[in-house]
């Protein structure tokens, strides 16, 4: 009877091998989530971005599984596995530095609405993840080969390896979003993940680690050379930070401060100490109750703002109507800090609620004269704030003469999103009015709990308590826009908001390209 031949894996303790697989699984998922945050400031947070990231990451992992299995059969030695991990760690750390010039190229494409540049830069950045993710994909099949000492236990060994790797992936799902990115930033997160893997590799390599000692030196040098650089420099930049939800920028032009999120194509808040009016979407919320008949129109008694941001709407309501109670709902607590530090969002009548807009409104015991919805993650409205069920719930939180106001996007020749929103609101409210904002990609949709007419706004001009309010109303009257509702009604079961918005954005880019080619 001959004894079974020991594979080289026997020289690697099972505990060390399992820890290696756990760390690899953790970093792999952390890299995937961090990839989205690397792209957010330039391409936004749409489902299209997420689909591209997840799809390509899965392809890279597939390639890694195949490559790792073949590699392990040819060279089943622990130092080969840990060498692969070292190279994977290095490429993880290099991603944000190599991506930087490509992402700067994307800024130019965004400014010109150049679809070719945007798609090219987006694809180029995603390709950068091919090396680290493919190398990390090699780890699990390689570890199975090293752990395999008895073919009769092959299934058990493979199950243990994949279970431990998945446990690491579970940790990696939460680590960057809840801990690393909010506290250290995206670039530092990639470096932390990289150095973590390097430490695992060096422990496994033992004395052989000296041949890889240059790797952390390179990463430290790049970090030192790029220290203090803005993630996405823009003119007038005062401040930038990252949160669990957003990349946040504050810029100042002409004495006014502006809040930008993620790709920065929309302004989310404005603070101008010399002007109450912004001549943008924020102003329009203040006139909501004056769509009611002159007999019932009056200043709001309580206001809810879903999508408070840095408090532009809250400031306007307070200065126009006095200390009216305002419940400002914002999902991102970091934006609230930015609002207080940079936008003077310190109104004593403002009650800030941190959480999802629909959830927090549903929990409220208050009834409101105005519920304003301004919760864009441009160019997208969160779908669950557009459905019939949401508006039914909102109506229940309105006073008898209350009004819902929602900011909806469109292009000059594509009003499909506005038409769908009007159709949805008309299933819940007796009257819906639309005000177009000239020179902007926005329309304000007003849905009143009582039957109302646009002419009411004109009749109420003389009773408005503040000159700024009358100025807003006069501009709204000049831009009332008749909208034919579409056949689409958004529901919790079916709300193709992103599909509709993607179509509008794609058509707009195609129109821009056509006009550019025709010049």
PDB file of N, CA and C in Angstrom, residues 131-223:
ATOM      1  N   UNK A 131      -7.321  44.217 -14.585  1.00  0.00           N
ATOM      2  CA  UNK A 131      -6.136  43.564 -14.009  1.00  0.00           C
ATOM      3  C   UNK A 131      -6.345  43.159 -12.556  1.00  0.00           C
ATOM      4  N   UNK A 132      -6.719  44.111 -11.657  1.00  0.00           N
ATOM      5  CA  UNK A 132      -6.843  43.692 -10.254  1.00  0.00           C
ATOM      6  C   UNK A 132      -7.942  42.664 -10.022  1.00  0.00           C
ATOM      7  N   UNK A 133      -9.085  42.821 -10.662  1.00  0.00           N
ATOM      8  CA  UNK A 133     -10.192  41.898 -10.398  1.00  0.00           C
ATOM      9  C   UNK A 133      -9.909  40.522 -10.995  1.00  0.00           C
ATOM     10  N   UNK A 134      -9.295  40.477 -12.166  1.00  0.00           N
ATOM     11  CA  UNK A 134      -8.932  39.181 -12.745  1.00  0.00           C
ATOM     12  C   UNK A 134      -7.923  38.463 -11.858  1.00  0.00           C
ATOM     13  N   UNK A 135      -6.927  39.190 -11.364  1.00  0.00           N
ATOM     14  CA  UNK A 135      -5.932  38.571 -10.482  1.00  0.00           C
ATOM     15  C   UNK A 135      -6.575  38.084  -9.185  1.00  0.00           C
ATOM     16  N   UNK A 136      -7.501  38.864  -8.628  1.00  0.00           N
ATOM     17  CA  UNK A 136      -8.181  38.439  -7.408  1.00  0.00           C
ATOM     18  C   UNK A 136      -9.088  37.245  -7.681  1.00  0.00           C
ATOM     19  N   UNK A 137      -9.633  37.191  -8.900  1.00  0.00           N
ATOM     20  CA  UNK A 137     -10.449  36.038  -9.255  1.00  0.00           C
ATOM     21  C   UNK A 137      -9.655  34.742  -9.288  1.00  0.00           C
ATOM     22  N   UNK A 138      -8.344  34.838  -9.458  1.00  0.00           N
ATOM     23  CA  UNK A 138      -7.488  33.644  -9.477  1.00  0.00           C
ATOM     24  C   UNK A 138      -7.360  32.988  -8.099  1.00  0.00           C
ATOM     25  N   UNK A 139      -7.637  33.718  -7.044  1.00  0.00           N
ATOM     26  CA  UNK A 139      -7.271  33.269  -5.703  1.00  0.00           C
ATOM     27  C   UNK A 139      -8.053  32.033  -5.275  1.00  0.00           C
ATOM     28  N   UNK A 140      -9.372  32.050  -5.411  1.00  0.00           N
ATOM     29  CA  UNK A 140     -10.179  30.932  -4.896  1.00  0.00           C
ATOM     30  C   UNK A 140      -9.850  29.606  -5.574  1.00  0.00           C
ATOM     31  N   UNK A 141      -9.836  29.514  -6.902  1.00  0.00           N
ATOM     32  CA  UNK A 141      -9.479  28.215  -7.499  1.00  0.00           C
ATOM     33  C   UNK A 141      -8.048  27.788  -7.159  1.00  0.00           C
ATOM     34  N   UNK A 142      -7.131  28.768  -7.048  1.00  0.00           N
ATOM     35  CA  UNK A 142      -5.756  28.432  -6.679  1.00  0.00           C
ATOM     36  C   UNK A 142      -5.719  27.882  -5.247  1.00  0.00           C
ATOM     37  N   UNK A 143      -6.488  28.521  -4.360  1.00  0.00           N
ATOM     38  CA  UNK A 143      -6.513  28.060  -2.970  1.00  0.00           C
ATOM     39  C   UNK A 143      -7.117  26.671  -2.857  1.00  0.00           C
ATOM     40  N   UNK A 144      -8.133  26.382  -3.665  1.00  0.00           N
ATOM     41  CA  UNK A 144      -8.715  25.031  -3.654  1.00  0.00           C
ATOM     42  C   UNK A 144      -7.665  23.997  -4.049  1.00  0.00           C
ATOM     43  N   UNK A 145      -6.899  24.314  -5.057  1.00  0.00           N
ATOM     44  CA  UNK A 145      -5.855  23.386  -5.519  1.00  0.00           C
ATOM     45  C   UNK A 145      -4.808  23.165  -4.430  1.00  0.00           C
ATOM     46  N   UNK A 146      -4.428  24.222  -3.747  1.00  0.00           N
ATOM     47  CA  UNK A 146      -3.422  24.075  -2.685  1.00  0.00           C
ATOM     48  C   UNK A 146      -3.971  23.310  -1.484  1.00  0.00           C
ATOM     49  N   UNK A 147      -5.270  23.491  -1.205  1.00  0.00           N
ATOM     50  CA  UNK A 147      -5.863  22.829  -0.041  1.00  0.00           C
ATOM     51  C   UNK A 147      -6.221  21.373  -0.312  1.00  0.00           C
ATOM     52  N   UNK A 148      -6.197  20.960  -1.581  1.00  0.00           N
ATOM     53  CA  UNK A 148      -6.647  19.631  -1.970  1.00  0.00           C
ATOM     54  C   UNK A 148      -5.557  18.581  -1.694  1.00  0.00           C
ATOM     55  N   UNK A 149      -5.718  17.818  -0.607  1.00  0.00           N
ATOM     56  CA  UNK A 149      -4.789  16.738  -0.286  1.00  0.00           C
ATOM     57  C   UNK A 149      -5.420  15.366  -0.447  1.00  0.00           C
ATOM     58  N   UNK A 150      -6.739  15.391  -0.562  1.00  0.00           N
ATOM     59  CA  UNK A 150      -7.446  14.124  -0.690  1.00  0.00           C
ATOM     60  C   UNK A 150      -8.633  14.356  -1.622  1.00  0.00           C
ATOM     61  N   UNK A 151      -8.607  13.723  -2.802  1.00  0.00           N
ATOM     62  CA  UNK A 151      -9.651  13.977  -3.793  1.00  0.00           C
ATOM     63  C   UNK A 151     -11.024  13.558  -3.295  1.00  0.00           C
ATOM     64  N   UNK A 152     -11.085  12.647  -2.306  1.00  0.00           N
ATOM     65  CA  UNK A 152     -12.395  12.237  -1.789  1.00  0.00           C
ATOM     66  C   UNK A 152     -13.063  13.360  -1.005  1.00  0.00           C
ATOM     67  N   UNK A 153     -12.305  14.403  -0.658  1.00  0.00           N
ATOM     68  CA  UNK A 153     -12.864  15.552   0.074  1.00  0.00           C
ATOM     69  C   UNK A 153     -12.916  16.812  -0.806  1.00  0.00           C
ATOM     70  N   UNK A 154     -12.854  16.608  -2.107  1.00  0.00           N
ATOM     71  CA  UNK A 154     -12.794  17.751  -3.017  1.00  0.00           C
ATOM     72  C   UNK A 154     -13.994  18.682  -2.857  1.00  0.00           C
ATOM     73  N   UNK A 155     -15.180  18.081  -2.780  1.00  0.00           N
ATOM     74  CA  UNK A 155     -16.369  18.913  -2.645  1.00  0.00           C
ATOM     75  C   UNK A 155     -16.368  19.707  -1.356  1.00  0.00           C
ATOM     76  N   UNK A 156     -15.956  19.063  -0.255  1.00  0.00           N
ATOM     77  CA  UNK A 156     -15.923  19.735   1.046  1.00  0.00           C
ATOM     78  C   UNK A 156     -14.915  20.878   1.049  1.00  0.00           C
ATOM     79  N   UNK A 157     -13.739  20.634   0.477  1.00  0.00           N
ATOM     80  CA  UNK A 157     -12.709  21.673   0.417  1.00  0.00           C
ATOM     81  C   UNK A 157     -13.185  22.865  -0.410  1.00  0.00           C
ATOM     82  N   UNK A 158     -13.744  22.573  -1.603  1.00  0.00           N
ATOM     83  CA  UNK A 158     -14.226  23.659  -2.464  1.00  0.00           C
ATOM     84  C   UNK A 158     -15.329  24.441  -1.776  1.00  0.00           C
ATOM     85  N   UNK A 159     -16.230  23.725  -1.090  1.00  0.00           N
ATOM     86  CA  UNK A 159     -17.312  24.411  -0.381  1.00  0.00           C
ATOM     87  C   UNK A 159     -16.788  25.332   0.704  1.00  0.00           C
ATOM     88  N   UNK A 160     -15.798  24.855   1.475  1.00  0.00           N
ATOM     89  CA  UNK A 160     -15.228  25.685   2.533  1.00  0.00           C
ATOM     90  C   UNK A 160     -14.544  26.932   1.971  1.00  0.00           C
ATOM     91  N   UNK A 161     -13.799  26.746   0.898  1.00  0.00           N
ATOM     92  CA  UNK A 161     -13.080  27.874   0.310  1.00  0.00           C
ATOM     93  C   UNK A 161     -14.067  28.938  -0.172  1.00  0.00           C
ATOM     94  N   UNK A 162     -15.087  28.501  -0.905  1.00  0.00           N
ATOM     95  CA  UNK A 162     -16.041  29.472  -1.436  1.00  0.00           C
ATOM     96  C   UNK A 162     -16.901  30.086  -0.335  1.00  0.00           C
ATOM     97  N   UNK A 163     -17.186  29.325   0.716  1.00  0.00           N
ATOM     98  CA  UNK A 163     -17.932  29.882   1.841  1.00  0.00           C
ATOM     99  C   UNK A 163     -17.134  30.983   2.533  1.00  0.00           C
ATOM    100  N   UNK A 164     -15.857  30.718   2.758  1.00  0.00           N
ATOM    101  CA  UNK A 164     -15.008  31.714   3.425  1.00  0.00           C
ATOM    102  C   UNK A 164     -14.817  32.935   2.527  1.00  0.00           C
ATOM    103  N   UNK A 165     -14.633  32.702   1.230  1.00  0.00           N
ATOM    104  CA  UNK A 165     -14.505  33.820   0.299  1.00  0.00           C
ATOM    105  C   UNK A 165     -15.768  34.667   0.280  1.00  0.00           C
ATOM    106  N   UNK A 166     -16.932  34.008   0.308  1.00  0.00           N
ATOM    107  CA  UNK A 166     -18.197  34.747   0.319  1.00  0.00           C
ATOM    108  C   UNK A 166     -18.379  35.518   1.621  1.00  0.00           C
ATOM    109  N   UNK A 167     -17.931  34.937   2.735  1.00  0.00           N
ATOM    110  CA  UNK A 167     -17.982  35.666   4.012  1.00  0.00           C
ATOM    111  C   UNK A 167     -17.133  36.929   3.938  1.00  0.00           C
ATOM    112  N   UNK A 168     -15.959  36.803   3.301  1.00  0.00           N
ATOM    113  CA  UNK A 168     -15.139  37.996   3.102  1.00  0.00           C
ATOM    114  C   UNK A 168     -15.826  39.009   2.211  1.00  0.00           C
ATOM    115  N   UNK A 169     -16.512  38.527   1.168  1.00  0.00           N
ATOM    116  CA  UNK A 169     -17.247  39.431   0.283  1.00  0.00           C
ATOM    117  C   UNK A 169     -18.350  40.156   1.037  1.00  0.00           C
ATOM    118  N   UNK A 170     -18.993  39.467   1.978  1.00  0.00           N
ATOM    119  CA  UNK A 170     -20.032  40.099   2.791  1.00  0.00           C
ATOM    120  C   UNK A 170     -19.456  41.281   3.565  1.00  0.00           C
ATOM    121  N   UNK A 171     -18.308  41.077   4.182  1.00  0.00           N
ATOM    122  CA  UNK A 171     -17.659  42.173   4.909  1.00  0.00           C
ATOM    123  C   UNK A 171     -17.271  43.290   3.935  1.00  0.00           C
ATOM    124  N   UNK A 172     -16.754  42.901   2.761  1.00  0.00           N
ATOM    125  CA  UNK A 172     -16.345  43.886   1.771  1.00  0.00           C
ATOM    126  C   UNK A 172     -17.484  44.696   1.203  1.00  0.00           C
ATOM    127  N   UNK A 173     -18.709  44.205   1.317  1.00  0.00           N
ATOM    128  CA  UNK A 173     -19.872  44.954   0.854  1.00  0.00           C
ATOM    129  C   UNK A 173     -20.100  46.198   1.702  1.00  0.00           C
ATOM    130  N   UNK A 174     -19.857  46.090   2.999  1.00  0.00           N
ATOM    131  CA  UNK A 174     -20.156  47.191   3.914  1.00  0.00           C
ATOM    132  C   UNK A 174     -18.936  48.054   4.243  1.00  0.00           C
ATOM    133  N   UNK A 175     -17.761  47.455   4.204  1.00  0.00           N
ATOM    134  CA  UNK A 175     -16.555  48.153   4.658  1.00  0.00           C
ATOM    135  C   UNK A 175     -16.306  49.476   3.940  1.00  0.00           C
ATOM    136  N   UNK A 176     -16.288  49.536   2.607  1.00  0.00           N
ATOM    137  CA  UNK A 176     -15.995  50.823   1.961  1.00  0.00           C
ATOM    138  C   UNK A 176     -17.102  51.844   2.123  1.00  0.00           C
ATOM    139  N   UNK A 177     -18.355  51.401   2.055  1.00  0.00           N
ATOM    140  CA  UNK A 177     -19.488  52.334   2.069  1.00  0.00           C
ATOM    141  C   UNK A 177     -19.701  52.940   3.452  1.00  0.00           C
ATOM    142  N   UNK A 178     -19.600  52.111   4.483  1.00  0.00           N
ATOM    143  CA  UNK A 178     -19.920  52.578   5.830  1.00  0.00           C
ATOM    144  C   UNK A 178     -18.713  53.087   6.602  1.00  0.00           C
ATOM    145  N   UNK A 179     -17.524  52.632   6.242  1.00  0.00           N
ATOM    146  CA  UNK A 179     -16.348  52.986   7.050  1.00  0.00           C
ATOM    147  C   UNK A 179     -15.284  53.742   6.248  1.00  0.00           C
ATOM    148  N   UNK A 180     -14.781  53.123   5.202  1.00  0.00           N
ATOM    149  CA  UNK A 180     -13.574  53.645   4.564  1.00  0.00           C
ATOM    150  C   UNK A 180     -13.817  54.931   3.783  1.00  0.00           C
ATOM    151  N   UNK A 181     -14.767  54.923   2.840  1.00  0.00           N
ATOM    152  CA  UNK A 181     -14.963  56.100   1.995  1.00  0.00           C
ATOM    153  C   UNK A 181     -15.433  57.312   2.789  1.00  0.00           C
ATOM    154  N   UNK A 182     -16.437  57.194   3.689  1.00  0.00           N
ATOM    155  CA  UNK A 182     -16.837  58.379   4.447  1.00  0.00           C
ATOM    156  C   UNK A 182     -15.737  58.953   5.319  1.00  0.00           C
ATOM    157  N   UNK A 183     -14.860  58.098   5.836  1.00  0.00           N
ATOM    158  CA  UNK A 183     -13.841  58.567   6.769  1.00  0.00           C
ATOM    159  C   UNK A 183     -12.501  58.896   6.120  1.00  0.00           C
ATOM    160  N   UNK A 184     -12.185  58.241   5.002  1.00  0.00           N
ATOM    161  CA  UNK A 184     -10.863  58.418   4.404  1.00  0.00           C
ATOM    162  C   UNK A 184     -10.901  58.891   2.960  1.00  0.00           C
ATOM    163  N   UNK A 185     -12.012  58.731   2.253  1.00  0.00           N
ATOM    164  CA  UNK A 185     -12.092  59.131   0.856  1.00  0.00           C
ATOM    165  C   UNK A 185     -11.833  57.967  -0.082  1.00  0.00           C
ATOM    166  N   UNK A 186     -12.157  58.164  -1.356  1.00  0.00           N
ATOM    167  CA  UNK A 186     -12.082  57.072  -2.328  1.00  0.00           C
ATOM    168  C   UNK A 186     -10.649  56.650  -2.611  1.00  0.00           C
ATOM    169  N   UNK A 187      -9.747  57.633  -2.875  1.00  0.00           N
ATOM    170  CA  UNK A 187      -8.361  57.268  -3.188  1.00  0.00           C
ATOM    171  C   UNK A 187      -7.705  56.536  -2.025  1.00  0.00           C
ATOM    172  N   UNK A 188      -7.923  57.044  -0.818  1.00  0.00           N
ATOM    173  CA  UNK A 188      -7.345  56.394   0.352  1.00  0.00           C
ATOM    174  C   UNK A 188      -7.935  54.998   0.558  1.00  0.00           C
ATOM    175  N   UNK A 189      -9.197  54.827   0.206  1.00  0.00           N
ATOM    176  CA  UNK A 189      -9.824  53.503   0.328  1.00  0.00           C
ATOM    177  C   UNK A 189      -9.121  52.495  -0.560  1.00  0.00           C
ATOM    178  N   UNK A 190      -8.849  52.858  -1.804  1.00  0.00           N
ATOM    179  CA  UNK A 190      -8.111  51.955  -2.686  1.00  0.00           C
ATOM    180  C   UNK A 190      -6.736  51.623  -2.106  1.00  0.00           C
ATOM    181  N   UNK A 191      -6.077  52.616  -1.527  1.00  0.00           N
ATOM    182  CA  UNK A 191      -4.758  52.371  -0.943  1.00  0.00           C
ATOM    183  C   UNK A 191      -4.846  51.455   0.274  1.00  0.00           C
ATOM    184  N   UNK A 192      -5.851  51.661   1.106  1.00  0.00           N
ATOM    185  CA  UNK A 192      -6.023  50.797   2.285  1.00  0.00           C
ATOM    186  C   UNK A 192      -6.270  49.355   1.859  1.00  0.00           C
ATOM    187  N   UNK A 193      -7.125  49.188   0.858  1.00  0.00           N
ATOM    188  CA  UNK A 193      -7.378  47.840   0.348  1.00  0.00           C
ATOM    189  C   UNK A 193      -6.107  47.234  -0.238  1.00  0.00           C
ATOM    190  N   UNK A 194      -5.358  48.049  -0.957  1.00  0.00           N
ATOM    191  CA  UNK A 194      -4.125  47.577  -1.565  1.00  0.00           C
ATOM    192  C   UNK A 194      -3.120  47.136  -0.503  1.00  0.00           C
ATOM    193  N   UNK A 195      -2.901  47.965   0.508  1.00  0.00           N
ATOM    194  CA  UNK A 195      -1.914  47.623   1.538  1.00  0.00           C
ATOM    195  C   UNK A 195      -2.373  46.429   2.380  1.00  0.00           C
ATOM    196  N   UNK A 196      -3.678  46.284   2.549  1.00  0.00           N
ATOM    197  CA  UNK A 196      -4.187  45.109   3.258  1.00  0.00           C
ATOM    198  C   UNK A 196      -3.825  43.833   2.509  1.00  0.00           C
ATOM    199  N   UNK A 197      -4.037  43.835   1.210  1.00  0.00           N
ATOM    200  CA  UNK A 197      -3.688  42.659   0.401  1.00  0.00           C
ATOM    201  C   UNK A 197      -2.181  42.438   0.357  1.00  0.00           C
ATOM    202  N   UNK A 198      -1.427  43.535   0.282  1.00  0.00           N
ATOM    203  CA  UNK A 198       0.031  43.388   0.284  1.00  0.00           C
ATOM    204  C   UNK A 198       0.514  42.737   1.575  1.00  0.00           C
ATOM    205  N   UNK A 199      -0.097  43.114   2.690  1.00  0.00           N
ATOM    206  CA  UNK A 199       0.286  42.509   3.964  1.00  0.00           C
ATOM    207  C   UNK A 199       0.008  41.005   3.954  1.00  0.00           C
ATOM    208  N   UNK A 200      -1.151  40.619   3.407  1.00  0.00           N
ATOM    209  CA  UNK A 200      -1.483  39.192   3.300  1.00  0.00           C
ATOM    210  C   UNK A 200      -0.463  38.481   2.403  1.00  0.00           C
ATOM    211  N   UNK A 201      -0.142  39.113   1.279  1.00  0.00           N
ATOM    212  CA  UNK A 201       0.819  38.514   0.349  1.00  0.00           C
ATOM    213  C   UNK A 201       2.197  38.362   0.983  1.00  0.00           C
ATOM    214  N   UNK A 202       2.648  39.399   1.677  1.00  0.00           N
ATOM    215  CA  UNK A 202       3.981  39.350   2.275  1.00  0.00           C
ATOM    216  C   UNK A 202       4.068  38.294   3.378  1.00  0.00           C
ATOM    217  N   UNK A 203       2.979  38.116   4.138  1.00  0.00           N
ATOM    218  CA  UNK A 203       2.988  37.071   5.168  1.00  0.00           C
ATOM    219  C   UNK A 203       3.094  35.692   4.529  1.00  0.00           C
ATOM    220  N   UNK A 204       2.405  35.530   3.402  1.00  0.00           N
ATOM    221  CA  UNK A 204       2.466  34.248   2.723  1.00  0.00           C
ATOM    222  C   UNK A 204       3.782  34.001   2.012  1.00  0.00           C
ATOM    223  N   UNK A 205       4.422  35.069   1.549  1.00  0.00           N
ATOM    224  CA  UNK A 205       5.680  34.931   0.811  1.00  0.00           C
ATOM    225  C   UNK A 205       6.873  34.708   1.716  1.00  0.00           C
ATOM    226  N   UNK A 206       6.779  35.145   2.961  1.00  0.00           N
ATOM    227  CA  UNK A 206       7.913  34.995   3.866  1.00  0.00           C
ATOM    228  C   UNK A 206       9.121  35.757   3.359  1.00  0.00           C
ATOM    229  N   UNK A 207      10.262  35.079   3.284  1.00  0.00           N
ATOM    230  CA  UNK A 207      11.490  35.754   2.852  1.00  0.00           C
ATOM    231  C   UNK A 207      11.443  36.166   1.384  1.00  0.00           C
ATOM    232  N   UNK A 208      10.559  35.536   0.604  1.00  0.00           N
ATOM    233  CA  UNK A 208      10.456  35.911  -0.804  1.00  0.00           C
ATOM    234  C   UNK A 208       9.824  37.290  -1.004  1.00  0.00           C
ATOM    235  N   UNK A 209       9.290  37.879   0.052  1.00  0.00           N
ATOM    236  CA  UNK A 209       8.595  39.171  -0.093  1.00  0.00           C
ATOM    237  C   UNK A 209       9.548  40.292  -0.497  1.00  0.00           C
ATOM    238  N   UNK A 210      10.856  40.086  -0.313  1.00  0.00           N
ATOM    239  CA  UNK A 210      11.802  41.158  -0.639  1.00  0.00           C
ATOM    240  C   UNK A 210      11.753  41.547  -2.115  1.00  0.00           C
ATOM    241  N   UNK A 211      11.434  40.570  -2.969  1.00  0.00           N
ATOM    242  CA  UNK A 211      11.389  40.887  -4.402  1.00  0.00           C
ATOM    243  C   UNK A 211      10.178  41.772  -4.764  1.00  0.00           C
ATOM    244  N   UNK A 212       9.230  41.890  -3.825  1.00  0.00           N
ATOM    245  CA  UNK A 212       8.047  42.730  -4.063  1.00  0.00           C
ATOM    246  C   UNK A 212       8.051  43.996  -3.191  1.00  0.00           C
ATOM    247  N   UNK A 213       9.168  44.228  -2.513  1.00  0.00           N
ATOM    248  CA  UNK A 213       9.220  45.340  -1.556  1.00  0.00           C
ATOM    249  C   UNK A 213       9.055  46.703  -2.224  1.00  0.00           C
ATOM    250  N   UNK A 214       9.329  46.780  -3.519  1.00  0.00           N
ATOM    251  CA  UNK A 214       9.199  48.056  -4.233  1.00  0.00           C
ATOM    252  C   UNK A 214       7.739  48.485  -4.409  1.00  0.00           C
ATOM    253  N   UNK A 215       6.819  47.540  -4.294  1.00  0.00           N
ATOM    254  CA  UNK A 215       5.411  47.861  -4.565  1.00  0.00           C
ATOM    255  C   UNK A 215       4.835  48.893  -3.592  1.00  0.00           C
ATOM    256  N   UNK A 216       4.944  48.689  -2.272  1.00  0.00           N
ATOM    257  CA  UNK A 216       4.416  49.723  -1.371  1.00  0.00           C
ATOM    258  C   UNK A 216       5.153  51.045  -1.497  1.00  0.00           C
ATOM    259  N   UNK A 217       6.434  51.003  -1.872  1.00  0.00           N
ATOM    260  CA  UNK A 217       7.183  52.254  -2.050  1.00  0.00           C
ATOM    261  C   UNK A 217       6.591  53.070  -3.196  1.00  0.00           C
ATOM    262  N   UNK A 218       6.233  52.380  -4.291  1.00  0.00           N
ATOM    263  CA  UNK A 218       5.617  53.061  -5.435  1.00  0.00           C
ATOM    264  C   UNK A 218       4.293  53.694  -5.033  1.00  0.00           C
ATOM    265  N   UNK A 219       3.472  52.955  -4.314  1.00  0.00           N
ATOM    266  CA  UNK A 219       2.156  53.469  -3.924  1.00  0.00           C
ATOM    267  C   UNK A 219       2.280  54.637  -2.955  1.00  0.00           C
ATOM    268  N   UNK A 220       3.194  54.527  -2.019  1.00  0.00           N
ATOM    269  CA  UNK A 220       3.404  55.632  -1.079  1.00  0.00           C
ATOM    270  C   UNK A 220       3.898  56.873  -1.814  1.00  0.00           C
ATOM    271  N   UNK A 221       4.788  56.668  -2.796  1.00  0.00           N
ATOM    272  CA  UNK A 221       5.280  57.799  -3.570  1.00  0.00           C
ATOM    273  C   UNK A 221       4.177  58.490  -4.355  1.00  0.00           C
ATOM    274  N   UNK A 222       3.302  57.715  -4.979  1.00  0.00           N
ATOM    275  CA  UNK A 222       2.183  58.302  -5.728  1.00  0.00           C
ATOM    276  C   UNK A 222       1.232  59.044  -4.798  1.00  0.00           C
ATOM    277  N   UNK A 223       0.981  58.453  -3.634  1.00  0.00           N
ATOM    278  CA  UNK A 223       0.096  59.123  -2.671  1.00  0.00           C
ATOM    279  C   UNK A 223       0.699  60.448  -2.215  1.00  0.00           C
TER     280      UNK A 223
END
